[in-house]
Structure formats: structure tokens, C-alpha cells
Short mmCIF file of C-alpha atoms in Angstrom, two decimals:
data_model
loop_
_atom_site.label_atom_id
_atom_site.label_comp_id
_atom_site.label_asym_id
_atom_site.label_seq_id
_atom_site.Cartn_x
_atom_site.Cartn_y
_atom_site.Cartn_z
CA MET L 1 19.15 31.44 -0.62
CA SER L 2 21.38 29.70 -3.22
CA LEU L 3 20.01 26.61 -4.92
CA ASP L 4 21.72 23.52 -3.52
CA LEU L 5 22.59 21.67 -7.02
CA ASN L 6 22.94 18.45 -5.68
CA SER L 7 19.88 18.28 -3.63
CA ALA L 8 17.75 19.59 -6.41
CA LEU L 9 19.27 17.02 -8.72
CA LYS L 10 18.23 14.19 -6.56
CA SER L 11 14.55 15.47 -6.16
CA ALA L 12 14.55 15.89 -10.10
CA GLN L 13 15.92 12.27 -10.38
CA VAL L 14 13.28 10.94 -7.81
CA LEU L 15 10.38 12.75 -9.79
CA ASN L 16 11.59 11.25 -13.01
CA GLU L 17 11.80 7.95 -11.88
CA ALA L 18 8.15 7.92 -10.43
CA LEU L 19 6.80 9.50 -13.81
CA PRO L 20 6.25 6.36 -15.76
CA TYR L 21 4.58 4.83 -12.66
CA ILE L 22 2.14 7.73 -12.11
CA GLN L 23 1.29 7.21 -15.67
CA ARG L 24 0.79 3.73 -15.64
CA PHE L 25 -1.26 3.69 -12.35
CA THR L 26 -3.35 6.58 -12.97
CA GLY L 27 -7.00 5.95 -12.63
CA LYS L 28 -6.12 2.58 -11.35
CA THR L 29 -7.37 1.14 -7.85
CA ILE L 30 -5.00 0.13 -5.19
CA VAL L 31 -5.97 -1.82 -2.05
CA VAL L 32 -3.96 -1.13 1.16
CA LYS L 33 -4.19 -3.26 4.35
CA PHE L 34 -2.76 -1.05 7.00
CA GLY L 35 -1.62 -2.57 10.09
CA GLY L 36 1.59 -3.61 12.21
CA ASN L 37 3.90 -0.91 13.41
CA ALA L 38 2.61 1.42 10.91
CA MET L 39 -0.54 1.85 13.00
CA VAL L 40 1.21 2.60 16.07
CA ASP L 41 4.22 4.85 15.39
CA GLU L 42 3.33 8.19 14.87
CA GLN L 43 5.94 8.89 12.36
CA LEU L 44 4.95 5.66 10.22
CA GLN L 45 1.34 6.84 10.79
CA ASN L 46 1.77 10.12 8.99
CA SER L 47 4.18 8.74 6.15
CA PHE L 48 1.29 6.27 5.40
CA ALA L 49 -1.45 8.90 5.46
CA ARG L 50 0.92 11.28 3.29
CA ASP L 51 1.62 8.25 1.02
CA ILE L 52 -2.12 7.75 0.42
CA ILE L 53 -3.05 10.90 -0.11
CA LEU L 54 -0.54 11.62 -2.64
CA MET L 55 -1.77 8.42 -4.42
CA LYS L 56 -5.06 10.11 -4.67
CA LEU L 57 -3.65 13.67 -5.76
CA VAL L 58 -1.75 11.84 -8.75
CA GLY L 59 -4.92 10.01 -9.90
CA MET L 60 -4.92 6.70 -8.10
CA ASN L 61 -8.09 5.08 -6.22
CA PRO L 62 -6.29 4.16 -2.85
CA VAL L 63 -8.82 1.89 -0.71
CA VAL L 64 -7.90 1.36 2.98
CA VAL L 65 -8.63 -1.48 4.86
CA HIS L 66 -7.20 -1.68 8.59
CA GLY L 67 -6.68 -4.12 11.39
CA GLY L 68 -6.64 -3.12 14.88
CA GLY L 69 -5.77 -6.61 16.97
CA PRO L 70 -3.77 -5.03 19.58
CA GLN L 71 -6.11 -2.18 20.33
CA ILE L 72 -8.90 -4.86 20.82
CA GLY L 73 -6.63 -6.92 23.07
CA GLN L 74 -5.86 -3.71 25.03
CA LEU L 75 -9.56 -2.59 25.60
CA LEU L 76 -10.68 -6.36 26.45
CA ASP L 77 -7.71 -6.17 29.32
CA LYS L 78 -9.34 -3.03 30.57
CA LEU L 79 -12.59 -4.37 30.72
CA SER L 80 -11.38 -7.55 32.36
CA ILE L 81 -12.64 -9.85 29.64
CA GLU L 82 -10.20 -12.88 28.73
CA SER L 83 -8.70 -13.07 25.28
CA ARG L 84 -8.48 -16.68 24.09
CA PHE L 85 -7.05 -17.70 20.61
CA VAL L 86 -7.42 -20.72 18.39
CA ASP L 87 -4.69 -21.16 15.86
CA GLY L 88 -4.00 -17.26 16.20
CA MET L 89 -7.51 -16.25 15.58
CA ARG L 90 -9.42 -14.36 18.39
CA VAL L 91 -12.51 -16.51 20.24
CA THR L 92 -15.16 -13.99 19.62
CA ASP L 93 -18.12 -14.57 21.75
CA SER L 94 -21.09 -11.87 21.78
CA GLU L 95 -19.41 -9.92 24.53
CA THR L 96 -16.31 -9.53 22.83
CA MET L 97 -17.87 -8.88 19.45
CA ASP L 98 -19.29 -5.80 21.15
CA VAL L 99 -15.69 -4.54 21.89
CA VAL L 100 -14.28 -5.50 18.21
CA GLU L 101 -16.87 -3.46 16.74
CA MET L 102 -16.24 -0.64 19.28
CA VAL L 103 -12.67 -0.62 18.65
CA LEU L 104 -12.33 -1.45 14.76
CA GLY L 105 -15.71 0.22 13.66
CA GLY L 106 -15.12 3.25 16.03
CA THR L 107 -12.02 4.22 17.70
CA VAL L 108 -9.21 2.72 15.12
CA ASN L 109 -11.39 3.69 11.98
CA LYS L 110 -12.07 6.97 12.82
CA GLN L 111 -8.15 7.58 13.96
CA ILE L 112 -7.21 6.45 10.50
CA VAL L 113 -9.67 8.78 8.77
CA ASN L 114 -8.94 11.94 11.15
CA LEU L 115 -5.12 11.07 10.51
CA ILE L 116 -5.75 11.35 6.70
CA ASN L 117 -8.04 14.24 6.90
CA LYS L 118 -5.49 16.16 8.90
CA ASN L 119 -2.78 15.49 6.25
CA GLY L 120 -4.81 17.04 3.76
CA GLY L 121 -6.85 14.18 2.20
CA ARG L 122 -10.73 13.43 2.29
CA ALA L 123 -11.36 10.10 4.11
CA VAL L 124 -14.43 8.28 4.91
CA GLY L 125 -14.61 5.41 7.41
CA ILE L 126 -17.12 2.65 7.01
CA THR L 127 -17.21 -1.14 8.22
CA GLY L 128 -18.32 -4.04 6.20
CA LYS L 129 -21.91 -3.61 7.67
CA ASP L 130 -22.40 -0.59 5.82
CA GLY L 131 -24.25 -0.83 2.46
CA LEU L 132 -23.93 -4.53 2.83
CA LEU L 133 -20.19 -4.26 1.88
CA VAL L 134 -19.09 -7.76 3.36
CA LYS L 135 -21.58 -10.49 3.57
CA ALA L 136 -20.17 -12.88 6.02
CA ARG L 137 -20.69 -16.55 7.19
CA LYS L 138 -19.30 -18.19 10.38
CA LEU L 139 -16.00 -19.70 10.01
CA ALA L 140 -15.61 -23.41 10.74
CA ARG L 141 -12.44 -24.71 12.78
CA LYS L 142 -11.59 -28.19 12.81
CA ASN L 143 -9.29 -30.05 15.18
CA GLU L 144 -7.79 -32.79 13.40
CA SER L 145 -5.19 -33.97 16.10
CA ALA L 146 -3.68 -37.23 16.36
CA GLY L 147 -5.67 -39.56 18.41
CA LEU L 148 -9.06 -38.25 17.23
CA HIS L 149 -11.60 -40.66 15.34
CA ALA L 150 -12.96 -37.95 13.32
CA SER L 151 -12.62 -34.27 12.86
CA GLU L 152 -13.94 -32.02 15.99
CA ILE L 153 -15.62 -28.87 14.94
CA ILE L 154 -14.31 -25.92 17.10
CA ASP L 155 -16.53 -22.93 18.05
CA ILE L 156 -14.60 -19.97 17.87
CA GLY L 157 -17.78 -17.98 18.07
CA GLN L 158 -18.31 -14.64 15.65
CA VAL L 159 -15.29 -15.24 13.55
CA GLY L 160 -16.19 -15.01 9.87
CA GLU L 161 -15.10 -15.27 6.34
CA VAL L 162 -16.19 -13.66 3.53
CA GLU L 163 -19.12 -15.05 1.69
CA LYS L 164 -19.56 -12.07 -0.74
CA VAL L 165 -18.40 -8.43 -1.36
CA ASN L 166 -20.61 -5.79 -2.55
CA ILE L 167 -18.58 -3.03 -3.73
CA ASP L 168 -21.43 -0.42 -4.40
CA VAL L 169 -20.67 2.07 -1.49
CA ILE L 170 -16.89 1.69 -2.16
CA ASN L 171 -17.52 3.07 -5.94
CA MET L 172 -19.91 5.57 -4.68
CA LEU L 173 -17.17 7.16 -2.35
CA VAL L 174 -14.10 6.68 -4.94
CA HIS L 175 -16.20 8.43 -7.59
CA SER L 176 -16.82 11.16 -5.12
CA ASP L 177 -13.32 11.64 -4.74
CA PHE L 178 -13.21 10.14 -1.01
CA ILE L 179 -10.98 7.60 0.20
CA PRO L 180 -12.59 4.62 1.71
CA VAL L 181 -11.26 3.41 5.36
CA ILE L 182 -12.71 0.22 5.97
CA ALA L 183 -13.18 -1.93 9.37
CA PRO L 184 -12.96 -5.65 8.60
CA ILE L 185 -16.45 -6.43 9.93
CA GLY L 186 -19.04 -8.42 8.39
CA VAL L 187 -22.87 -9.14 8.58
CA ASP L 188 -24.60 -12.36 7.89
CA GLY L 189 -27.95 -12.89 6.46
CA ASN L 190 -29.32 -12.29 9.83
CA GLY L 191 -27.78 -9.28 10.84
CA LEU L 192 -25.33 -11.04 13.21
CA SER L 193 -21.71 -9.14 13.21
CA TYR L 194 -18.63 -11.32 12.44
CA ASN L 195 -14.98 -10.42 13.37
CA ILE L 196 -13.06 -11.07 9.83
CA ASN L 197 -9.05 -11.05 9.32
CA ALA L 198 -8.33 -7.81 7.43
CA ASP L 199 -5.85 -9.29 5.29
CA LEU L 200 -8.74 -11.72 3.97
CA VAL L 201 -11.19 -8.84 3.75
CA ALA L 202 -8.51 -6.32 1.92
CA GLY L 203 -7.72 -9.40 -0.80
CA LYS L 204 -11.66 -10.05 -1.21
CA ILE L 205 -12.20 -6.40 -1.89
CA ALA L 206 -9.52 -6.14 -4.26
CA GLU L 207 -10.59 -9.11 -6.12
CA GLU L 208 -14.21 -7.61 -6.52
CA LEU L 209 -12.87 -4.11 -7.52
CA LYS L 210 -10.23 -5.96 -9.96
CA ALA L 211 -7.73 -3.72 -8.43
CA GLU L 212 -4.18 -2.97 -9.89
CA LYS L 213 -2.73 -3.78 -6.88
CA LEU L 214 -3.05 -5.28 -3.51
CA MET L 215 -0.59 -4.06 -0.90
CA LEU L 216 -0.34 -5.85 2.60
CA LEU L 217 1.59 -3.96 5.07
CA THR L 218 3.75 -6.37 7.49
CA ASN L 219 6.12 -6.10 10.68
CA VAL L 220 8.80 -8.06 8.17
CA ALA L 221 10.97 -6.84 4.98
CA GLY L 222 8.88 -9.45 2.80
CA LEU L 223 8.92 -12.78 1.87
CA GLN L 224 12.21 -14.54 2.67
CA ASP L 225 13.94 -17.59 1.63
CA LYS L 226 15.65 -20.03 3.85
CA GLU L 227 18.59 -17.97 3.91
CA GLY L 228 16.92 -14.81 5.04
CA GLU L 229 17.06 -12.99 1.74
CA VAL L 230 14.15 -10.72 0.74
CA LEU L 231 12.20 -12.29 -2.63
CA THR L 232 11.53 -9.48 -4.71
CA GLY L 233 9.69 -10.89 -7.77
CA LEU L 234 7.56 -14.09 -7.85
CA SER L 235 4.84 -15.67 -9.80
CA THR L 236 2.32 -17.60 -8.48
CA SER L 237 3.55 -20.87 -9.41
CA GLU L 238 6.77 -20.11 -7.70
CA VAL L 239 5.05 -18.84 -4.42
CA GLU L 240 3.07 -22.71 -4.65
CA GLY L 241 6.60 -24.03 -4.80
CA LEU L 242 7.70 -21.98 -1.86
CA ILE L 243 4.73 -23.25 0.19
CA GLN L 244 5.13 -27.03 -0.63
CA ASP L 245 9.27 -26.88 0.20
CA GLY L 246 8.35 -25.14 3.41
CA THR L 247 9.95 -21.98 2.93
CA ILE L 248 6.63 -20.23 3.48
CA TYR L 249 5.11 -21.67 6.47
CA GLY L 250 3.27 -20.49 9.98
CA GLY L 251 2.14 -17.08 10.59
CA MET L 252 3.46 -15.97 7.12
CA LEU L 253 0.97 -18.51 5.28
CA PRO L 254 -2.52 -17.10 5.73
CA LYS L 255 -1.12 -13.58 4.41
CA ILE L 256 0.77 -15.23 1.33
CA ALA L 257 -2.48 -17.47 0.44
CA CYS L 258 -4.66 -14.08 0.61
CA ALA L 259 -2.00 -12.52 -1.83
CA LEU L 260 -2.03 -15.56 -4.06
CA ASP L 261 -5.81 -15.95 -4.02
CA ALA L 262 -6.12 -12.11 -5.21
CA VAL L 263 -3.61 -12.56 -8.04
CA GLN L 264 -5.03 -15.87 -9.09
CA ASP L 265 -8.54 -14.03 -9.14
CA GLY L 266 -7.91 -10.92 -11.22
CA VAL L 267 -5.87 -8.32 -9.31
CA ASN L 268 -2.74 -7.69 -11.32
CA SER L 269 -0.43 -7.70 -8.67
CA ALA L 270 0.19 -8.17 -4.66
CA HIS L 271 2.73 -6.90 -2.36
CA ILE L 272 4.07 -7.93 0.97
CA ILE L 273 5.91 -4.86 2.01
CA ASP L 274 7.77 -3.53 5.17
CA GLY L 275 5.22 -0.93 7.01
CA ARG L 276 8.16 -0.39 9.28
CA VAL L 277 9.73 1.78 6.68
CA PRO L 278 8.72 5.34 6.22
CA HIS L 279 6.92 5.80 3.09
CA ALA L 280 6.84 2.15 2.26
CA ILE L 281 3.99 2.33 -0.09
CA LEU L 282 5.34 5.12 -2.20
CA LEU L 283 8.67 3.40 -2.26
CA GLU L 284 7.16 0.43 -3.48
CA ILE L 285 4.69 1.83 -6.18
CA PHE L 286 6.86 4.90 -7.24
CA THR L 287 10.37 3.53 -7.58
CA ASP L 288 12.24 0.76 -9.58
CA ARG L 289 13.37 -1.02 -6.42
CA GLY L 290 10.67 -1.47 -3.79
CA VAL L 291 10.75 -2.63 -0.04
CA GLY L 292 9.13 -5.87 -0.21
CA THR L 293 7.78 -8.89 -2.19
CA LEU L 294 5.87 -8.53 -5.46
CA ILE L 295 3.65 -11.26 -6.44
CA THR L 296 2.33 -11.58 -10.05
CA ASN L 297 0.64 -14.37 -12.61
CA ASN L 298 3.63 -13.62 -14.83
CA GLU L 299 6.27 -16.54 -15.22
CA ALA L 300 8.83 -14.30 -16.52
CA GLN L 301 9.60 -12.06 -13.89
CA THR L 302 11.30 -8.61 -13.67
CA VAL L 303 11.49 -6.36 -10.65
CA ASP L 304 9.00 -4.11 -11.83
CA HIS L 305 6.29 -2.66 -9.50
#
């Protein structure tokens, strides 16, 4: 079979473009939050798994944190357990928490582990309870609606926030050449389990690991300006300005706040990337033009991933 020169040249160009990024990030830790469409579309699932495996093979240390809200909702419906939300957060009583642990720590976590392993990787699934990885505390929500004389505390059950991260178990896995896959469940000092937002867990783990990158997969093209154009390279001060002028609002605020905190607390860069694009992770890391929004502490920005 004769060589297709055009195809060969394109392949060589891609590899040549990737080389400096491989050299720069070899030995570096990259925390990836896996969620959205990428978790439920078979093609996107496999492209994600292959991206993670390739990162590992070229010397990077990927750490995966996953969500699973839709899967939790589906099982709750099957069990005729009502789902209630406050400010976008699932009210989690003890019965619901049992389902959350079953889905996140069991079904979803093992599906992702199996996905990576069957594509040729070596993944190990854990939750934030394993090795006391994520110490949690109860998340307090306040209702400060007009007409109230004082803030009203809203009890949303076993929904938590990260108090402390112990990365010993992650380091053990990474140094043994495994890919950690982490379910966002924490535990307090009394052994009580908490359901924690996966973006938040990924951000705090990235901070503690002093990761090179935090990558948050989403169902949007990235952070957009008021005209709908994707903003590709931003400093933390520019992001804060976009929050203040109302460009960043609603459901994007918690994700951006997580990325902002991570970069301000030692992570070199954070990326909000479009998980609907096959091989989005590779495109963001290994090419000159990524598929999302890059946030760093650098004031002088270039589109440099």
C-alpha cells in the first residue's frame, strides 16, 4: 500500500506541535474533572479514556475526579425517592446519601475505571473516604431573602464542603503507575459521609497536589463574553472583573470560582473545556490552540496551554 504523503505530513505536523508540550509537562500532575456529556456519550467516553491513557504514557500524572448527578437522579427515581434542590444542590438526607454513595462510589466510579482499563490503562477507583482523602464538614446554606429580619439557615442534609485533603493515597497510586479515579464523597471526624460538588473536590485536590493543571470538562465551549465569544486566555484579575461586571453569572459562577481559587492557591493553570468535543483534553494540552478557556495568574496573556 503506497504512502499517502498528505496524511503522513499532517500526522508529522501534529506530533511536532505536541512535542514541546510533552517535554514541558512530563512528570507534572494534571487533575481532570470528568462530567457532563462526556460521561454518557459512548464516543466521548472512549476518547476521554484514551486521552487520559496517552497522558500517562508520555509521562504525565493524570488524576481523575468525576461527577454523577444525572445517574443519581435516575436511581432515585427508580426507588421512588424524591429529588429536591436548593440553589442547584441536591438535598441529601441519609436515605439519599446511601444512593449517592452507591452510584458515585460504586456504579459510576467502577464504570470509569473499567473504561480506562479496557482501553489499555491502569486505573484504580477510590472515594474521598479512602485513606481519609477528603475530610469534609457540613455545608451551611443561608436564606437571605428580602423580608427576613435575619439570615435563615437552610438544612440541606449531608451536603458537604472540603475541610482538608490528605493526598497520601493519591501519591501512592501515582508512584505505583496507576491512574486514580476519585468519587467526590467526603467524611467528617465522626465517620459521617457527605456528598460534595465534584468541581470543588477536583479543585481542592489540585491545590494540595500543587498540580500543573486543573481541567474542568463542561457542556459549553468555555467561558464566553457578553457577545457569546469564547475567552481563551485570562488572568485571575480579568476573571474577577468579569464576575463583577456580570459577564460570569448563574451556573458558571461556582465552576469559575473553583478554577480561580485553584490558580490563586498554587495550581499553575485552570482550564474550562468543552467536553462535547472528542479528545478535548488532548487538544487543550498538546496543541497551540485549545478548546476552552485558560486561566492563569499571569497578567500578560498568550494563548499558551
